[in-house]
Amino acid sequence: MIKSLFTFAVICTGTKMLSQKVDSLSIYSASMNREIKTLVIHPSEGKDKKWPTVYILHGYSGYPERTLIKDIPSLAALSKEMQMIFVLPDGNYDSWYIDSPKLKYETFIAKELTGYIRANYKSDPSKTALIGWSMGGHGALYIGARHQETFTAVGSICGVIDFVPFGKEYGVPELLGENPEKWTSYTAVSQIRKFKNSRQKILIGCGTGDPLIAQNRQLHEQLIALKIPHAYEELPGAHNAAYWSKAAVHQLLQLNQFFATYD
């Protein structure tokens, strides 16, 4: 069932009528046998127009409504300005966006969710990005590296590159068991070499006052050593919404420019 939460004011541009909507969806995941709450922000769609689409993954303990209201409150305006679809799935508090014995969020994001959006919205499969912050930054890198045929671009904002050092405090044992040695292959850092020879646009950013800055700097150095093209940015900021709300807007602007020239 689709429930329209908000319908933004209709504006007139020449002979076109454009409006932004936020649809609240319950999307069935066959891999998990459950429905996943997802918000979709989208423009009114012309008959033949397909829109660039950005999947946005929230951080640990987040949820889609928080993303829209607190984390990136300008999303509706940006959807109208850029004429993009933004998809905000619920990451189940601490899923880390991986396929574990209990949850299958990699499968849901990369296959089930993208399949649903392409079947029900005018989403351009050649202009599809995956971004997120904190746990969502981990998910964007982990899933993006493993599903390059699905995501044209990947963006991580103050992302967790390796959750092994502190995973016990953030739900990882419930997903993967108590032995940290078995967690390594599920970390974003374990997937980075897959970006070698990738055509994806890769965006990395972190605040200089963020406790994850060392991990992000190491990722930047690893990408350089592997000669993987990417954009890396450090700005003043901590690990909070004040930082990632601005950083997310900056990444979306970069993606808009990239998609405008992407062939």
PDB file of C-alpha atoms in Angstrom:
ATOM      1  CA  MET A   1       0.000   0.000   0.000  1.00  0.00           C
ATOM      2  CA  ILE A   2       1.209   3.484  -0.858  1.00  0.00           C
ATOM      3  CA  LYS A   3       0.278   6.371   1.387  1.00  0.00           C
ATOM      4  CA  SER A   4       1.168   9.910   0.352  1.00  0.00           C
ATOM      5  CA  LEU A   5       2.524  11.670   3.419  1.00  0.00           C
ATOM      6  CA  PHE A   6       3.061  15.055   1.838  1.00  0.00           C
ATOM      7  CA  THR A   7       2.262  16.725  -1.454  1.00  0.00           C
ATOM      8  CA  PHE A   8       4.363  19.803  -2.016  1.00  0.00           C
ATOM      9  CA  ALA A   9       3.024  22.893  -3.710  1.00  0.00           C
ATOM     10  CA  VAL A  10       2.567  22.544  -7.446  1.00  0.00           C
ATOM     11  CA  ILE A  11       4.694  24.950  -9.451  1.00  0.00           C
ATOM     12  CA  CYS A  12       4.456  25.944 -13.062  1.00  0.00           C
ATOM     13  CA  THR A  13       7.531  25.867 -15.307  1.00  0.00           C
ATOM     14  CA  GLY A  14       6.637  26.886 -18.852  1.00  0.00           C
ATOM     15  CA  THR A  15       3.947  24.426 -19.848  1.00  0.00           C
ATOM     16  CA  LYS A  16       5.064  21.821 -17.297  1.00  0.00           C
ATOM     17  CA  MET A  17       3.387  21.253 -13.978  1.00  0.00           C
ATOM     18  CA  LEU A  18       5.781  19.840 -11.392  1.00  0.00           C
ATOM     19  CA  SER A  19       5.182  18.770  -7.806  1.00  0.00           C
ATOM     20  CA  GLN A  20       7.078  16.818  -5.185  1.00  0.00           C
ATOM     21  CA  LYS A  21       5.547  13.968  -3.237  1.00  0.00           C
ATOM     22  CA  VAL A  22       6.730  11.803  -0.393  1.00  0.00           C
ATOM     23  CA  ASP A  23       5.224   8.326  -0.573  1.00  0.00           C
ATOM     24  CA  SER A  24       5.293   6.053   2.457  1.00  0.00           C
ATOM     25  CA  LEU A  25       5.628   2.452   1.313  1.00  0.00           C
ATOM     26  CA  SER A  26       5.727  -0.995   2.876  1.00  0.00           C
ATOM     27  CA  ILE A  27       7.845  -2.995   0.439  1.00  0.00           C
ATOM     28  CA  TYR A  28       7.804  -6.750   0.799  1.00  0.00           C
ATOM     29  CA  SER A  29      11.184  -8.443   1.031  1.00  0.00           C
ATOM     30  CA  ALA A  30      10.987 -12.060  -0.080  1.00  0.00           C
ATOM     31  CA  SER A  31      14.486 -12.737   1.277  1.00  0.00           C
ATOM     32  CA  MET A  32      13.410 -11.688   4.790  1.00  0.00           C
ATOM     33  CA  ASN A  33       9.681 -12.459   4.558  1.00  0.00           C
ATOM     34  CA  ARG A  34       8.785  -9.046   5.945  1.00  0.00           C
ATOM     35  CA  GLU A  35       7.736  -5.603   4.805  1.00  0.00           C
ATOM     36  CA  ILE A  36      10.296  -2.800   4.945  1.00  0.00           C
ATOM     37  CA  LYS A  37       9.207   0.782   5.526  1.00  0.00           C
ATOM     38  CA  THR A  38      10.523   3.045   2.758  1.00  0.00           C
ATOM     39  CA  LEU A  39       9.947   6.699   1.869  1.00  0.00           C
ATOM     40  CA  VAL A  40      10.167   7.781  -1.770  1.00  0.00           C
ATOM     41  CA  ILE A  41      10.502  11.463  -2.658  1.00  0.00           C
ATOM     42  CA  HIS A  42       9.731  12.004  -6.316  1.00  0.00           C
ATOM     43  CA  PRO A  43       8.647  14.600  -8.867  1.00  0.00           C
ATOM     44  CA  SER A  44       5.487  14.374 -10.932  1.00  0.00           C
ATOM     45  CA  GLU A  45       6.474  12.162 -13.795  1.00  0.00           C
ATOM     46  CA  GLY A  46       6.037  12.913 -17.470  1.00  0.00           C
ATOM     47  CA  LYS A  47       5.039  10.087 -19.783  1.00  0.00           C
ATOM     48  CA  ASP A  48       8.502   9.476 -21.199  1.00  0.00           C
ATOM     49  CA  LYS A  49      10.750  11.045 -18.585  1.00  0.00           C
ATOM     50  CA  LYS A  50      12.975   8.868 -16.405  1.00  0.00           C
ATOM     51  CA  TRP A  51      14.619  10.369 -13.351  1.00  0.00           C
ATOM     52  CA  PRO A  52      18.044   9.869 -11.761  1.00  0.00           C
ATOM     53  CA  THR A  53      17.560   7.988  -8.508  1.00  0.00           C
ATOM     54  CA  VAL A  54      19.530   8.139  -5.263  1.00  0.00           C
ATOM     55  CA  TYR A  55      19.089   5.527  -2.529  1.00  0.00           C
ATOM     56  CA  ILE A  56      19.936   7.078   0.853  1.00  0.00           C
ATOM     57  CA  LEU A  57      20.942   4.861   3.789  1.00  0.00           C
ATOM     58  CA  HIS A  58      20.572   6.199   7.318  1.00  0.00           C
ATOM     59  CA  GLY A  59      23.004   5.635  10.170  1.00  0.00           C
ATOM     60  CA  TYR A  60      22.880   3.392  13.223  1.00  0.00           C
ATOM     61  CA  SER A  61      19.558   3.767  15.101  1.00  0.00           C
ATOM     62  CA  GLY A  62      18.107   5.961  12.341  1.00  0.00           C
ATOM     63  CA  TYR A  63      14.875   5.614  10.384  1.00  0.00           C
ATOM     64  CA  PRO A  64      13.408   7.135   7.187  1.00  0.00           C
ATOM     65  CA  GLU A  65      11.271   9.852   8.811  1.00  0.00           C
ATOM     66  CA  ARG A  66      14.263  11.105  10.780  1.00  0.00           C
ATOM     67  CA  THR A  67      16.266  11.281   7.547  1.00  0.00           C
ATOM     68  CA  LEU A  68      13.599  13.462   5.960  1.00  0.00           C
ATOM     69  CA  ILE A  69      12.881  15.704   8.943  1.00  0.00           C
ATOM     70  CA  LYS A  70      16.232  15.996  10.766  1.00  0.00           C
ATOM     71  CA  ASP A  71      19.157  14.482   8.881  1.00  0.00           C
ATOM     72  CA  ILE A  72      18.569  15.991   5.412  1.00  0.00           C
ATOM     73  CA  PRO A  73      15.535  18.305   5.778  1.00  0.00           C
ATOM     74  CA  SER A  74      16.143  19.855   2.354  1.00  0.00           C
ATOM     75  CA  LEU A  75      15.522  16.595   0.466  1.00  0.00           C
ATOM     76  CA  ALA A  76      12.098  17.552  -0.866  1.00  0.00           C
ATOM     77  CA  ALA A  77      13.379  20.874  -2.184  1.00  0.00           C
ATOM     78  CA  LEU A  78      16.417  19.157  -3.704  1.00  0.00           C
ATOM     79  CA  SER A  79      14.222  16.561  -5.424  1.00  0.00           C
ATOM     80  CA  LYS A  80      12.294  19.382  -7.065  1.00  0.00           C
ATOM     81  CA  GLU A  81      15.391  21.380  -7.959  1.00  0.00           C
ATOM     82  CA  MET A  82      17.350  18.433  -9.348  1.00  0.00           C
ATOM     83  CA  GLN A  83      14.385  16.435 -10.651  1.00  0.00           C
ATOM     84  CA  MET A  84      15.588  13.320  -8.849  1.00  0.00           C
ATOM     85  CA  ILE A  85      13.966  10.442  -7.013  1.00  0.00           C
ATOM     86  CA  PHE A  86      15.242   9.889  -3.461  1.00  0.00           C
ATOM     87  CA  VAL A  87      14.599   6.495  -1.839  1.00  0.00           C
ATOM     88  CA  LEU A  88      14.903   6.190   1.957  1.00  0.00           C
ATOM     89  CA  PRO A  89      14.674   2.587   3.230  1.00  0.00           C
ATOM     90  CA  ASP A  90      14.479   1.611   6.891  1.00  0.00           C
ATOM     91  CA  GLY A  91      17.783  -0.039   7.835  1.00  0.00           C
ATOM     92  CA  ASN A  92      16.268  -1.810  10.864  1.00  0.00           C
ATOM     93  CA  TYR A  93      18.249   0.191  13.466  1.00  0.00           C
ATOM     94  CA  ASP A  94      21.463  -1.866  13.281  1.00  0.00           C
ATOM     95  CA  SER A  95      21.396  -4.091  10.179  1.00  0.00           C
ATOM     96  CA  TRP A  96      24.700  -2.713   8.865  1.00  0.00           C
ATOM     97  CA  TYR A  97      23.106  -3.317   5.431  1.00  0.00           C
ATOM     98  CA  ILE A  98      24.670  -6.770   5.084  1.00  0.00           C
ATOM     99  CA  ASP A  99      23.313 -10.245   4.421  1.00  0.00           C
ATOM    100  CA  SER A 100      23.608 -12.020   7.769  1.00  0.00           C
ATOM    101  CA  PRO A 101      22.026 -15.285   8.911  1.00  0.00           C
ATOM    102  CA  LYS A 102      19.188 -13.218  10.425  1.00  0.00           C
ATOM    103  CA  LEU A 103      18.720 -10.329   7.998  1.00  0.00           C
ATOM    104  CA  LYS A 104      19.280  -9.900   4.247  1.00  0.00           C
ATOM    105  CA  TYR A 105      19.662  -6.159   3.781  1.00  0.00           C
ATOM    106  CA  GLU A 106      22.245  -6.376   1.008  1.00  0.00           C
ATOM    107  CA  THR A 107      19.791  -8.438  -1.028  1.00  0.00           C
ATOM    108  CA  PHE A 108      16.920  -6.137  -0.149  1.00  0.00           C
ATOM    109  CA  ILE A 109      18.717  -2.906  -1.099  1.00  0.00           C
ATOM    110  CA  ALA A 110      20.579  -4.116  -4.184  1.00  0.00           C
ATOM    111  CA  LYS A 111      17.878  -6.332  -5.710  1.00  0.00           C
ATOM    112  CA  GLU A 112      14.427  -6.208  -4.146  1.00  0.00           C
ATOM    113  CA  LEU A 113      14.199  -2.482  -3.439  1.00  0.00           C
ATOM    114  CA  THR A 114      15.808  -1.356  -6.691  1.00  0.00           C
ATOM    115  CA  GLY A 115      13.586  -3.791  -8.575  1.00  0.00           C
ATOM    116  CA  TYR A 116      10.474  -2.401  -6.915  1.00  0.00           C
ATOM    117  CA  ILE A 117      11.421   1.218  -7.571  1.00  0.00           C
ATOM    118  CA  ARG A 118      12.197   0.572 -11.231  1.00  0.00           C
ATOM    119  CA  ALA A 119       8.902  -1.284 -11.672  1.00  0.00           C
ATOM    120  CA  ASN A 120       6.766   1.360  -9.972  1.00  0.00           C
ATOM    121  CA  TYR A 121       8.549   4.673 -10.622  1.00  0.00           C
ATOM    122  CA  LYS A 122      10.206   6.146 -13.683  1.00  0.00           C
ATOM    123  CA  SER A 123      13.701   5.493 -12.360  1.00  0.00           C
ATOM    124  CA  ASP A 124      16.635   5.702 -14.766  1.00  0.00           C
ATOM    125  CA  PRO A 125      18.744   2.542 -14.218  1.00  0.00           C
ATOM    126  CA  SER A 126      21.756   4.170 -15.853  1.00  0.00           C
ATOM    127  CA  LYS A 127      21.712   7.016 -13.290  1.00  0.00           C
ATOM    128  CA  THR A 128      21.396   5.298  -9.937  1.00  0.00           C
ATOM    129  CA  ALA A 129      23.408   6.181  -6.827  1.00  0.00           C
ATOM    130  CA  LEU A 130      23.740   4.765  -3.324  1.00  0.00           C
ATOM    131  CA  ILE A 131      24.849   7.054  -0.493  1.00  0.00           C
ATOM    132  CA  GLY A 132      24.688   7.073   3.298  1.00  0.00           C
ATOM    133  CA  TRP A 133      26.295   8.261   6.498  1.00  0.00           C
ATOM    134  CA  SER A 134      27.866   6.403   9.421  1.00  0.00           C
ATOM    135  CA  MET A 135      26.378   2.867   9.282  1.00  0.00           C
ATOM    136  CA  GLY A 136      24.771   3.964   6.015  1.00  0.00           C
ATOM    137  CA  GLY A 137      28.162   5.021   4.655  1.00  0.00           C
ATOM    138  CA  HIS A 138      29.361   1.519   5.426  1.00  0.00           C
ATOM    139  CA  GLY A 139      26.336   0.121   3.599  1.00  0.00           C
ATOM    140  CA  ALA A 140      26.851   2.332   0.565  1.00  0.00           C
ATOM    141  CA  LEU A 141      30.480   1.253   0.157  1.00  0.00           C
ATOM    142  CA  TYR A 142      29.845  -2.418   0.965  1.00  0.00           C
ATOM    143  CA  ILE A 143      26.820  -2.823  -1.308  1.00  0.00           C
ATOM    144  CA  GLY A 144      28.072  -0.430  -3.976  1.00  0.00           C
ATOM    145  CA  ALA A 145      31.337  -2.340  -4.396  1.00  0.00           C
ATOM    146  CA  ARG A 146      29.503  -5.651  -4.672  1.00  0.00           C
ATOM    147  CA  HIS A 147      26.770  -4.475  -7.067  1.00  0.00           C
ATOM    148  CA  GLN A 148      28.487  -2.251  -9.591  1.00  0.00           C
ATOM    149  CA  GLU A 149      25.984  -3.204 -12.290  1.00  0.00           C
ATOM    150  CA  THR A 150      23.207  -1.622 -10.211  1.00  0.00           C
ATOM    151  CA  PHE A 151      24.769   1.565  -8.823  1.00  0.00           C
ATOM    152  CA  THR A 152      26.415   4.113 -11.094  1.00  0.00           C
ATOM    153  CA  ALA A 153      27.740   6.117  -8.156  1.00  0.00           C
ATOM    154  CA  VAL A 154      28.520   5.540  -4.467  1.00  0.00           C
ATOM    155  CA  GLY A 155      28.856   8.074  -1.664  1.00  0.00           C
ATOM    156  CA  SER A 156      29.999   7.634   1.939  1.00  0.00           C
ATOM    157  CA  ILE A 157      29.658  10.405   4.542  1.00  0.00           C
ATOM    158  CA  CYS A 158      31.567   9.912   7.825  1.00  0.00           C
ATOM    159  CA  GLY A 159      31.215   6.232   7.027  1.00  0.00           C
ATOM    160  CA  VAL A 160      32.179   3.307   9.222  1.00  0.00           C
ATOM    161  CA  ILE A 161      34.861   1.676   7.105  1.00  0.00           C
ATOM    162  CA  ASP A 162      35.621  -1.140   9.565  1.00  0.00           C
ATOM    163  CA  PHE A 163      33.168  -1.966  12.364  1.00  0.00           C
ATOM    164  CA  VAL A 164      35.283  -4.750  13.897  1.00  0.00           C
ATOM    165  CA  PRO A 165      36.981  -2.582  16.588  1.00  0.00           C
ATOM    166  CA  PHE A 166      33.673  -1.486  18.149  1.00  0.00           C
ATOM    167  CA  GLY A 167      31.091  -3.863  16.705  1.00  0.00           C
ATOM    168  CA  LYS A 168      30.229  -5.444  20.060  1.00  0.00           C
ATOM    169  CA  GLU A 169      28.632  -2.182  21.185  1.00  0.00           C
ATOM    170  CA  TYR A 170      26.681  -1.713  17.942  1.00  0.00           C
ATOM    171  CA  GLY A 171      24.726  -4.887  17.330  1.00  0.00           C
ATOM    172  CA  VAL A 172      27.206  -6.895  15.256  1.00  0.00           C
ATOM    173  CA  PRO A 173      27.238 -10.004  17.516  1.00  0.00           C
ATOM    174  CA  GLU A 174      23.471 -10.353  17.061  1.00  0.00           C
ATOM    175  CA  LEU A 175      24.034 -10.417  13.299  1.00  0.00           C
ATOM    176  CA  LEU A 176      27.259 -12.392  12.911  1.00  0.00           C
ATOM    177  CA  GLY A 177      27.985 -14.102  16.226  1.00  0.00           C
ATOM    178  CA  GLU A 178      30.454 -13.324  18.984  1.00  0.00           C
ATOM    179  CA  ASN A 179      33.707 -14.082  17.129  1.00  0.00           C
ATOM    180  CA  PRO A 180      35.141 -10.843  15.606  1.00  0.00           C
ATOM    181  CA  GLU A 181      37.352 -12.906  13.280  1.00  0.00           C
ATOM    182  CA  LYS A 182      34.206 -13.852  11.380  1.00  0.00           C
ATOM    183  CA  TRP A 183      33.132 -10.221  10.945  1.00  0.00           C
ATOM    184  CA  THR A 184      35.987  -9.071   8.741  1.00  0.00           C
ATOM    185  CA  SER A 185      34.565 -10.187   5.398  1.00  0.00           C
ATOM    186  CA  TYR A 186      31.394  -8.172   6.080  1.00  0.00           C
ATOM    187  CA  THR A 187      33.179  -4.845   6.507  1.00  0.00           C
ATOM    188  CA  ALA A 188      33.318  -2.120   3.897  1.00  0.00           C
ATOM    189  CA  VAL A 189      37.113  -2.116   3.937  1.00  0.00           C
ATOM    190  CA  SER A 190      37.137  -5.781   2.877  1.00  0.00           C
ATOM    191  CA  GLN A 191      35.353  -4.861  -0.361  1.00  0.00           C
ATOM    192  CA  ILE A 192      37.403  -1.862  -1.487  1.00  0.00           C
ATOM    193  CA  ARG A 193      39.540  -3.767  -3.996  1.00  0.00           C
ATOM    194  CA  LYS A 194      36.355  -4.538  -5.922  1.00  0.00           C
ATOM    195  CA  PHE A 195      36.305  -0.868  -6.985  1.00  0.00           C
ATOM    196  CA  LYS A 196      39.458  -1.496  -9.028  1.00  0.00           C
ATOM    197  CA  ASN A 197      38.559  -0.864 -12.686  1.00  0.00           C
ATOM    198  CA  SER A 198      35.082   0.309 -11.670  1.00  0.00           C
ATOM    199  CA  ARG A 199      33.411   3.067 -13.722  1.00  0.00           C
ATOM    200  CA  GLN A 200      31.464   4.246 -10.691  1.00  0.00           C
ATOM    201  CA  LYS A 201      31.668   7.748  -9.312  1.00  0.00           C
ATOM    202  CA  ILE A 202      33.006   7.388  -5.752  1.00  0.00           C
ATOM    203  CA  LEU A 203      32.552  10.157  -3.181  1.00  0.00           C
ATOM    204  CA  ILE A 204      34.060  10.034   0.319  1.00  0.00           C
ATOM    205  CA  GLY A 205      33.721  12.689   3.013  1.00  0.00           C
ATOM    206  CA  CYS A 206      34.272  13.021   6.757  1.00  0.00           C
ATOM    207  CA  GLY A 207      34.384  15.748   9.385  1.00  0.00           C
ATOM    208  CA  THR A 208      37.773  16.582  10.849  1.00  0.00           C
ATOM    209  CA  GLY A 209      36.347  16.295  14.381  1.00  0.00           C
ATOM    210  CA  ASP A 210      34.746  12.900  13.728  1.00  0.00           C
ATOM    211  CA  PRO A 211      36.125   9.876  15.632  1.00  0.00           C
ATOM    212  CA  LEU A 212      35.951   8.004  12.301  1.00  0.00           C
ATOM    213  CA  ILE A 213      38.303  10.428  10.540  1.00  0.00           C
ATOM    214  CA  ALA A 214      41.291   8.052  10.889  1.00  0.00           C
ATOM    215  CA  GLN A 215      39.384   5.226   9.178  1.00  0.00           C
ATOM    216  CA  ASN A 216      38.314   7.535   6.363  1.00  0.00           C
ATOM    217  CA  ARG A 217      41.821   8.873   5.847  1.00  0.00           C
ATOM    218  CA  GLN A 218      43.117   5.305   5.669  1.00  0.00           C
ATOM    219  CA  LEU A 219      40.434   4.511   3.092  1.00  0.00           C
ATOM    220  CA  HIS A 220      41.483   7.539   1.050  1.00  0.00           C
ATOM    221  CA  GLU A 221      45.117   6.401   1.157  1.00  0.00           C
ATOM    222  CA  GLN A 222      44.130   2.852   0.187  1.00  0.00           C
ATOM    223  CA  LEU A 223      42.140   4.093  -2.801  1.00  0.00           C
ATOM    224  CA  ILE A 224      45.107   6.191  -3.919  1.00  0.00           C
ATOM    225  CA  ALA A 225      47.455   3.211  -3.559  1.00  0.00           C
ATOM    226  CA  LEU A 226      45.077   1.094  -5.640  1.00  0.00           C
ATOM    227  CA  LYS A 227      44.775   3.928  -8.197  1.00  0.00           C
ATOM    228  CA  ILE A 228      40.991   3.982  -7.804  1.00  0.00           C
ATOM    229  CA  PRO A 229      39.583   7.368  -8.885  1.00  0.00           C
ATOM    230  CA  HIS A 230      37.503   9.044  -6.191  1.00  0.00           C
ATOM    231  CA  ALA A 231      36.697  12.391  -4.627  1.00  0.00           C
ATOM    232  CA  TYR A 232      37.719  12.808  -0.990  1.00  0.00           C
ATOM    233  CA  GLU A 233      36.744  15.750   1.195  1.00  0.00           C
ATOM    234  CA  GLU A 234      37.377  16.746   4.795  1.00  0.00           C
ATOM    235  CA  LEU A 235      35.477  19.627   6.354  1.00  0.00           C
ATOM    236  CA  PRO A 236      35.140  20.889   9.935  1.00  0.00           C
ATOM    237  CA  GLY A 237      32.497  18.880  11.738  1.00  0.00           C
ATOM    238  CA  ALA A 238      31.695  16.094  14.166  1.00  0.00           C
ATOM    239  CA  HIS A 239      29.754  12.838  13.898  1.00  0.00           C
ATOM    240  CA  ASN A 240      26.300  14.403  13.983  1.00  0.00           C
ATOM    241  CA  ALA A 241      23.407  15.603  11.843  1.00  0.00           C
ATOM    242  CA  ALA A 242      24.837  19.117  11.668  1.00  0.00           C
ATOM    243  CA  TYR A 243      27.737  17.732   9.651  1.00  0.00           C
ATOM    244  CA  TRP A 244      26.123  15.040   7.544  1.00  0.00           C
ATOM    245  CA  SER A 245      23.097  17.147   6.580  1.00  0.00           C
ATOM    246  CA  LYS A 246      25.470  19.601   4.853  1.00  0.00           C
ATOM    247  CA  ALA A 247      27.775  16.906   3.511  1.00  0.00           C
ATOM    248  CA  ALA A 248      24.848  14.970   2.048  1.00  0.00           C
ATOM    249  CA  VAL A 249      23.595  18.023   0.187  1.00  0.00           C
ATOM    250  CA  HIS A 250      27.100  18.565  -1.207  1.00  0.00           C
ATOM    251  CA  GLN A 251      27.282  14.969  -2.414  1.00  0.00           C
ATOM    252  CA  LEU A 252      23.839  15.220  -4.005  1.00  0.00           C
ATOM    253  CA  LEU A 253      24.945  18.350  -5.873  1.00  0.00           C
ATOM    254  CA  GLN A 254      28.008  16.476  -7.135  1.00  0.00           C
ATOM    255  CA  LEU A 255      25.836  13.563  -8.211  1.00  0.00           C
ATOM    256  CA  ASN A 256      23.502  15.928 -10.030  1.00  0.00           C
ATOM    257  CA  GLN A 257      26.445  17.311 -11.998  1.00  0.00           C
ATOM    258  CA  PHE A 258      27.757  13.804 -12.664  1.00  0.00           C
ATOM    259  CA  PHE A 259      24.436  12.533 -13.949  1.00  0.00           C
ATOM    260  CA  ALA A 260      24.047  15.596 -16.175  1.00  0.00           C
ATOM    261  CA  THR A 261      27.172  14.570 -18.086  1.00  0.00           C
ATOM    262  CA  TYR A 262      27.014  10.791 -17.638  1.00  0.00           C
ATOM    263  CA  ASP A 263      26.785   8.791 -20.850  1.00  0.00           C
TER     264      ASP A 263
END
